[in-house]
């Protein structure tokens, strides 16, 4: 499965949200599995979207045919768009599905991993982070995606902001020490996204 992550700064909120409804046109696209997104809870005006495709071939076909038509209504409503593509490596918890109906909050962690530490990083995701997140109240499902090179996206879906708040900073610090994250990761950027149900396709 291919995961597309878009982060952008919205300059015309009303126009952007109106244009966002046009993406319902994705529903007829071969290989499309789901899309959702919302507003960053820490960075005013920043929006995130994640879309899921069965394969890169289906995605490339969509980009060549229909993308520009669907995107046209949002031209000029945002700036600083950053787009990243990741291949699904494994689930966080089990049974990942790209659906958003039961989700309130998305947590995104974008990691640049040191080349000689990739195997260790992935092992720690599986053996340390995965069980800890799977045991967190309100954590529904998630996945680890990998881009060419040493770039990873850890995406988790949460039932509510309050439940995600139970994932305490001191617990995260303990896990980070156990997983030797400082040795594995060159750079990490995260965000918490309040889902906008009207953006879900």
PDB file of C-alpha atoms in Angstrom:
ATOM      1  CA  UNK A   1       0.000   0.000   0.000  1.00  0.00           C
ATOM      2  CA  UNK A   2       1.214   3.497  -0.878  1.00  0.00           C
ATOM      3  CA  UNK A   3       0.738   6.377   1.563  1.00  0.00           C
ATOM      4  CA  UNK A   4       0.742  10.006   0.453  1.00  0.00           C
ATOM      5  CA  UNK A   5       1.278  12.655   3.127  1.00  0.00           C
ATOM      6  CA  UNK A   6       0.668  16.324   2.328  1.00  0.00           C
ATOM      7  CA  UNK A   7       1.460  19.193   4.690  1.00  0.00           C
ATOM      8  CA  UNK A   8       0.602  22.755   3.682  1.00  0.00           C
ATOM      9  CA  UNK A   9      -0.050  26.228   5.053  1.00  0.00           C
ATOM     10  CA  UNK A  10      -3.559  27.488   4.251  1.00  0.00           C
ATOM     11  CA  UNK A  11      -3.919  31.177   3.349  1.00  0.00           C
ATOM     12  CA  UNK A  12      -7.626  31.147   2.363  1.00  0.00           C
ATOM     13  CA  UNK A  13      -9.384  28.862   4.797  1.00  0.00           C
ATOM     14  CA  UNK A  14     -12.883  29.143   3.378  1.00  0.00           C
ATOM     15  CA  UNK A  15     -11.696  28.588  -0.197  1.00  0.00           C
ATOM     16  CA  UNK A  16      -9.489  25.692   0.849  1.00  0.00           C
ATOM     17  CA  UNK A  17     -12.291  23.933   2.745  1.00  0.00           C
ATOM     18  CA  UNK A  18     -14.713  24.468  -0.135  1.00  0.00           C
ATOM     19  CA  UNK A  19     -12.147  22.966  -2.528  1.00  0.00           C
ATOM     20  CA  UNK A  20     -11.526  20.082  -0.157  1.00  0.00           C
ATOM     21  CA  UNK A  21     -15.050  18.796  -0.827  1.00  0.00           C
ATOM     22  CA  UNK A  22     -14.162  18.270  -4.502  1.00  0.00           C
ATOM     23  CA  UNK A  23     -11.822  15.442  -3.480  1.00  0.00           C
ATOM     24  CA  UNK A  24     -14.919  13.256  -3.092  1.00  0.00           C
ATOM     25  CA  UNK A  25     -14.166  12.598  -6.780  1.00  0.00           C
ATOM     26  CA  UNK A  26     -11.415  10.239  -5.611  1.00  0.00           C
ATOM     27  CA  UNK A  27     -14.074   7.625  -4.825  1.00  0.00           C
ATOM     28  CA  UNK A  28     -14.294   6.415  -8.410  1.00  0.00           C
ATOM     29  CA  UNK A  29     -10.541   6.115  -8.864  1.00  0.00           C
ATOM     30  CA  UNK A  30      -9.076   2.605  -9.398  1.00  0.00           C
ATOM     31  CA  UNK A  31      -6.808   1.610  -6.510  1.00  0.00           C
ATOM     32  CA  UNK A  32      -7.899   4.435  -4.175  1.00  0.00           C
ATOM     33  CA  UNK A  33      -8.321   3.213  -0.584  1.00  0.00           C
ATOM     34  CA  UNK A  34      -9.128   6.320   1.488  1.00  0.00           C
ATOM     35  CA  UNK A  35      -8.165   9.886   2.413  1.00  0.00           C
ATOM     36  CA  UNK A  36      -8.494  12.017   5.518  1.00  0.00           C
ATOM     37  CA  UNK A  37      -6.941  14.983   7.218  1.00  0.00           C
ATOM     38  CA  UNK A  38      -7.394  18.069   9.305  1.00  0.00           C
ATOM     39  CA  UNK A  39      -5.733  20.952  11.091  1.00  0.00           C
ATOM     40  CA  UNK A  40      -2.530  20.878  13.100  1.00  0.00           C
ATOM     41  CA  UNK A  41      -3.279  21.373  16.788  1.00  0.00           C
ATOM     42  CA  UNK A  42       0.040  23.136  17.373  1.00  0.00           C
ATOM     43  CA  UNK A  43       0.623  25.173  14.212  1.00  0.00           C
ATOM     44  CA  UNK A  44      -2.133  27.621  13.216  1.00  0.00           C
ATOM     45  CA  UNK A  45      -3.088  27.429   9.538  1.00  0.00           C
ATOM     46  CA  UNK A  46      -1.202  24.185   8.870  1.00  0.00           C
ATOM     47  CA  UNK A  47      -3.235  21.343   7.353  1.00  0.00           C
ATOM     48  CA  UNK A  48      -2.266  17.699   6.878  1.00  0.00           C
ATOM     49  CA  UNK A  49      -3.786  15.143   4.509  1.00  0.00           C
ATOM     50  CA  UNK A  50      -3.032  11.453   4.160  1.00  0.00           C
ATOM     51  CA  UNK A  51      -4.217   9.353   1.227  1.00  0.00           C
ATOM     52  CA  UNK A  52      -3.876   5.623   0.667  1.00  0.00           C
ATOM     53  CA  UNK A  53      -3.510   3.769  -2.628  1.00  0.00           C
ATOM     54  CA  UNK A  54      -3.262   0.060  -3.385  1.00  0.00           C
ATOM     55  CA  UNK A  55      -0.016   0.572  -5.295  1.00  0.00           C
ATOM     56  CA  UNK A  56       2.301   3.127  -6.857  1.00  0.00           C
ATOM     57  CA  UNK A  57       1.013   2.168 -10.325  1.00  0.00           C
ATOM     58  CA  UNK A  58      -2.588   3.098  -9.423  1.00  0.00           C
ATOM     59  CA  UNK A  59      -1.380   6.350  -7.845  1.00  0.00           C
ATOM     60  CA  UNK A  60       0.761   7.309 -10.862  1.00  0.00           C
ATOM     61  CA  UNK A  61      -2.178   6.630 -13.167  1.00  0.00           C
ATOM     62  CA  UNK A  62      -4.423   8.921 -11.081  1.00  0.00           C
ATOM     63  CA  UNK A  63      -1.770  11.679 -11.060  1.00  0.00           C
ATOM     64  CA  UNK A  64      -1.494  11.513 -14.863  1.00  0.00           C
ATOM     65  CA  UNK A  65      -5.263  11.584 -15.463  1.00  0.00           C
ATOM     66  CA  UNK A  66      -7.469  13.150 -12.774  1.00  0.00           C
ATOM     67  CA  UNK A  67      -5.336  14.898 -10.158  1.00  0.00           C
ATOM     68  CA  UNK A  68      -5.082  18.346 -11.709  1.00  0.00           C
ATOM     69  CA  UNK A  69      -8.829  18.571 -12.330  1.00  0.00           C
ATOM     70  CA  UNK A  70      -9.623  17.769  -8.672  1.00  0.00           C
ATOM     71  CA  UNK A  71      -6.894  20.075  -7.370  1.00  0.00           C
ATOM     72  CA  UNK A  72      -7.869  23.078  -9.529  1.00  0.00           C
ATOM     73  CA  UNK A  73     -10.406  24.511  -7.078  1.00  0.00           C
ATOM     74  CA  UNK A  74      -7.760  24.872  -4.333  1.00  0.00           C
ATOM     75  CA  UNK A  75      -5.177  26.757  -6.388  1.00  0.00           C
ATOM     76  CA  UNK A  76      -4.153  29.902  -4.512  1.00  0.00           C
ATOM     77  CA  UNK A  77      -5.680  28.818  -1.184  1.00  0.00           C
ATOM     78  CA  UNK A  78      -2.419  27.461   0.295  1.00  0.00           C
ATOM     79  CA  UNK A  79       1.372  27.766   0.157  1.00  0.00           C
ATOM     80  CA  UNK A  80       4.434  25.726   1.158  1.00  0.00           C
ATOM     81  CA  UNK A  81       2.944  22.378   0.137  1.00  0.00           C
ATOM     82  CA  UNK A  82       5.191  19.429   0.999  1.00  0.00           C
ATOM     83  CA  UNK A  83       4.305  16.037  -0.439  1.00  0.00           C
ATOM     84  CA  UNK A  84       5.891  12.737   0.586  1.00  0.00           C
ATOM     85  CA  UNK A  85       5.187   9.173  -0.563  1.00  0.00           C
ATOM     86  CA  UNK A  86       5.768   6.129   1.651  1.00  0.00           C
ATOM     87  CA  UNK A  87       5.376   2.392   1.160  1.00  0.00           C
ATOM     88  CA  UNK A  88       3.547   0.590   3.986  1.00  0.00           C
ATOM     89  CA  UNK A  89       6.086  -1.527   5.916  1.00  0.00           C
ATOM     90  CA  UNK A  90       4.016  -2.872   8.796  1.00  0.00           C
ATOM     91  CA  UNK A  91       1.044  -2.146  11.030  1.00  0.00           C
ATOM     92  CA  UNK A  92       1.164  -0.514  14.434  1.00  0.00           C
ATOM     93  CA  UNK A  93      -1.238  -2.631  16.487  1.00  0.00           C
ATOM     94  CA  UNK A  94      -2.883  -5.013  13.995  1.00  0.00           C
ATOM     95  CA  UNK A  95      -5.263  -4.842  11.082  1.00  0.00           C
ATOM     96  CA  UNK A  96      -4.558  -1.353   9.772  1.00  0.00           C
ATOM     97  CA  UNK A  97      -7.385   0.003   7.611  1.00  0.00           C
ATOM     98  CA  UNK A  98      -7.317   3.420   5.906  1.00  0.00           C
ATOM     99  CA  UNK A  99     -10.668   4.536   7.330  1.00  0.00           C
ATOM    100  CA  UNK A 100     -11.301   7.643   9.392  1.00  0.00           C
ATOM    101  CA  UNK A 101     -14.924   7.418  10.601  1.00  0.00           C
ATOM    102  CA  UNK A 102     -14.004   6.394  14.160  1.00  0.00           C
ATOM    103  CA  UNK A 103     -10.914   8.649  14.406  1.00  0.00           C
ATOM    104  CA  UNK A 104     -10.674  12.083  16.067  1.00  0.00           C
ATOM    105  CA  UNK A 105      -6.925  12.635  16.092  1.00  0.00           C
ATOM    106  CA  UNK A 106      -4.002  11.648  13.845  1.00  0.00           C
ATOM    107  CA  UNK A 107      -0.460  11.558  15.177  1.00  0.00           C
ATOM    108  CA  UNK A 108       2.339  11.873  12.613  1.00  0.00           C
ATOM    109  CA  UNK A 109       6.028  11.321  13.289  1.00  0.00           C
ATOM    110  CA  UNK A 110       8.389  11.927  10.369  1.00  0.00           C
ATOM    111  CA  UNK A 111      11.802  10.379  11.030  1.00  0.00           C
ATOM    112  CA  UNK A 112      15.083  10.740   9.159  1.00  0.00           C
ATOM    113  CA  UNK A 113      17.060   7.675  10.256  1.00  0.00           C
ATOM    114  CA  UNK A 114      20.838   7.235  10.113  1.00  0.00           C
ATOM    115  CA  UNK A 115      21.774   4.898   7.277  1.00  0.00           C
ATOM    116  CA  UNK A 116      23.630   2.391   9.457  1.00  0.00           C
ATOM    117  CA  UNK A 117      20.790   2.326  12.024  1.00  0.00           C
ATOM    118  CA  UNK A 118      17.796   1.533   9.797  1.00  0.00           C
ATOM    119  CA  UNK A 119      17.581  -2.139  10.811  1.00  0.00           C
ATOM    120  CA  UNK A 120      17.781  -1.243  14.502  1.00  0.00           C
ATOM    121  CA  UNK A 121      15.197   1.543  14.108  1.00  0.00           C
ATOM    122  CA  UNK A 122      12.731  -0.829  12.441  1.00  0.00           C
ATOM    123  CA  UNK A 123      13.340  -3.533  15.035  1.00  0.00           C
ATOM    124  CA  UNK A 124      12.664  -1.035  17.852  1.00  0.00           C
ATOM    125  CA  UNK A 125       9.474   0.130  16.133  1.00  0.00           C
ATOM    126  CA  UNK A 126       8.309  -3.467  16.145  1.00  0.00           C
ATOM    127  CA  UNK A 127       9.537  -4.571  19.586  1.00  0.00           C
ATOM    128  CA  UNK A 128       9.303  -1.406  21.727  1.00  0.00           C
ATOM    129  CA  UNK A 129       7.039   1.251  20.224  1.00  0.00           C
ATOM    130  CA  UNK A 130       4.479  -1.007  18.622  1.00  0.00           C
ATOM    131  CA  UNK A 131       3.445  -2.890  21.802  1.00  0.00           C
ATOM    132  CA  UNK A 132       3.488   0.340  23.854  1.00  0.00           C
ATOM    133  CA  UNK A 133       1.235   2.184  21.416  1.00  0.00           C
ATOM    134  CA  UNK A 134      -1.019  -0.829  20.911  1.00  0.00           C
ATOM    135  CA  UNK A 135      -1.579  -0.868  24.689  1.00  0.00           C
ATOM    136  CA  UNK A 136      -2.456   2.836  24.897  1.00  0.00           C
ATOM    137  CA  UNK A 137      -6.145   3.583  25.575  1.00  0.00           C
ATOM    138  CA  UNK A 138      -7.804   5.219  22.608  1.00  0.00           C
ATOM    139  CA  UNK A 139      -5.150   4.206  20.080  1.00  0.00           C
ATOM    140  CA  UNK A 140      -7.120   2.525  17.304  1.00  0.00           C
ATOM    141  CA  UNK A 141      -4.541   1.576  14.658  1.00  0.00           C
ATOM    142  CA  UNK A 142      -1.485   2.831  12.865  1.00  0.00           C
ATOM    143  CA  UNK A 143       1.248   2.026  10.406  1.00  0.00           C
ATOM    144  CA  UNK A 144       4.907   2.547   9.597  1.00  0.00           C
ATOM    145  CA  UNK A 145       5.727   3.742   6.104  1.00  0.00           C
ATOM    146  CA  UNK A 146       9.110   4.030   4.406  1.00  0.00           C
ATOM    147  CA  UNK A 147      10.287   6.320   1.618  1.00  0.00           C
ATOM    148  CA  UNK A 148      13.353   5.615  -0.522  1.00  0.00           C
ATOM    149  CA  UNK A 149      16.432   6.001   1.604  1.00  0.00           C
ATOM    150  CA  UNK A 150      16.139   6.387   5.345  1.00  0.00           C
ATOM    151  CA  UNK A 151      12.886   8.342   5.652  1.00  0.00           C
ATOM    152  CA  UNK A 152       9.992   6.951   7.710  1.00  0.00           C
ATOM    153  CA  UNK A 153       6.472   8.004   8.673  1.00  0.00           C
ATOM    154  CA  UNK A 154       4.816   6.642  11.800  1.00  0.00           C
ATOM    155  CA  UNK A 155       1.095   7.348  11.568  1.00  0.00           C
ATOM    156  CA  UNK A 156      -1.287   6.537  14.408  1.00  0.00           C
ATOM    157  CA  UNK A 157      -5.056   7.039  14.683  1.00  0.00           C
ATOM    158  CA  UNK A 158      -6.647   7.943  18.025  1.00  0.00           C
ATOM    159  CA  UNK A 159     -10.200   7.946  19.259  1.00  0.00           C
ATOM    160  CA  UNK A 160      -9.957  11.317  20.966  1.00  0.00           C
ATOM    161  CA  UNK A 161      -7.543  14.020  22.032  1.00  0.00           C
ATOM    162  CA  UNK A 162      -8.228  13.166  25.676  1.00  0.00           C
ATOM    163  CA  UNK A 163      -7.214   9.543  25.136  1.00  0.00           C
ATOM    164  CA  UNK A 164      -4.052  10.602  23.328  1.00  0.00           C
ATOM    165  CA  UNK A 165      -3.236  12.784  26.331  1.00  0.00           C
ATOM    166  CA  UNK A 166      -2.853   9.615  28.403  1.00  0.00           C
ATOM    167  CA  UNK A 167       0.225   8.834  26.309  1.00  0.00           C
ATOM    168  CA  UNK A 168       2.372  10.651  28.871  1.00  0.00           C
ATOM    169  CA  UNK A 169       5.623  12.498  28.009  1.00  0.00           C
ATOM    170  CA  UNK A 170       7.608  10.703  30.727  1.00  0.00           C
ATOM    171  CA  UNK A 171       6.444   7.345  29.370  1.00  0.00           C
ATOM    172  CA  UNK A 172       7.478   8.402  25.876  1.00  0.00           C
ATOM    173  CA  UNK A 173      10.911   9.435  27.213  1.00  0.00           C
ATOM    174  CA  UNK A 174      11.387   6.028  28.859  1.00  0.00           C
ATOM    175  CA  UNK A 175      10.447   4.274  25.622  1.00  0.00           C
ATOM    176  CA  UNK A 176      12.765   6.545  23.619  1.00  0.00           C
ATOM    177  CA  UNK A 177      15.684   5.615  25.883  1.00  0.00           C
ATOM    178  CA  UNK A 178      14.881   1.918  25.614  1.00  0.00           C
ATOM    179  CA  UNK A 179      14.636   2.148  21.821  1.00  0.00           C
ATOM    180  CA  UNK A 180      17.878   4.219  21.594  1.00  0.00           C
ATOM    181  CA  UNK A 181      16.032   6.700  19.413  1.00  0.00           C
ATOM    182  CA  UNK A 182      18.758   9.342  19.746  1.00  0.00           C
ATOM    183  CA  UNK A 183      21.272   6.934  18.200  1.00  0.00           C
ATOM    184  CA  UNK A 184      18.935   5.882  15.381  1.00  0.00           C
ATOM    185  CA  UNK A 185      17.318   9.131  14.301  1.00  0.00           C
ATOM    186  CA  UNK A 186      18.999  12.181  12.760  1.00  0.00           C
ATOM    187  CA  UNK A 187      15.861  14.304  12.736  1.00  0.00           C
ATOM    188  CA  UNK A 188      12.268  13.871  13.833  1.00  0.00           C
ATOM    189  CA  UNK A 189       9.295  16.152  13.203  1.00  0.00           C
ATOM    190  CA  UNK A 190       5.880  15.365  14.569  1.00  0.00           C
ATOM    191  CA  UNK A 191       2.408  16.825  14.604  1.00  0.00           C
ATOM    192  CA  UNK A 192      -0.987  16.111  16.105  1.00  0.00           C
ATOM    193  CA  UNK A 193      -3.860  16.615  13.674  1.00  0.00           C
ATOM    194  CA  UNK A 194      -7.487  17.294  14.628  1.00  0.00           C
ATOM    195  CA  UNK A 195      -9.441  15.404  12.015  1.00  0.00           C
ATOM    196  CA  UNK A 196     -12.007  17.281   9.917  1.00  0.00           C
ATOM    197  CA  UNK A 197     -14.755  14.746   9.155  1.00  0.00           C
ATOM    198  CA  UNK A 198     -15.849  16.667   6.022  1.00  0.00           C
ATOM    199  CA  UNK A 199     -12.411  16.044   4.471  1.00  0.00           C
ATOM    200  CA  UNK A 200     -12.728  12.268   4.706  1.00  0.00           C
ATOM    201  CA  UNK A 201     -13.138  10.430   1.424  1.00  0.00           C
TER     202      UNK A 201
END
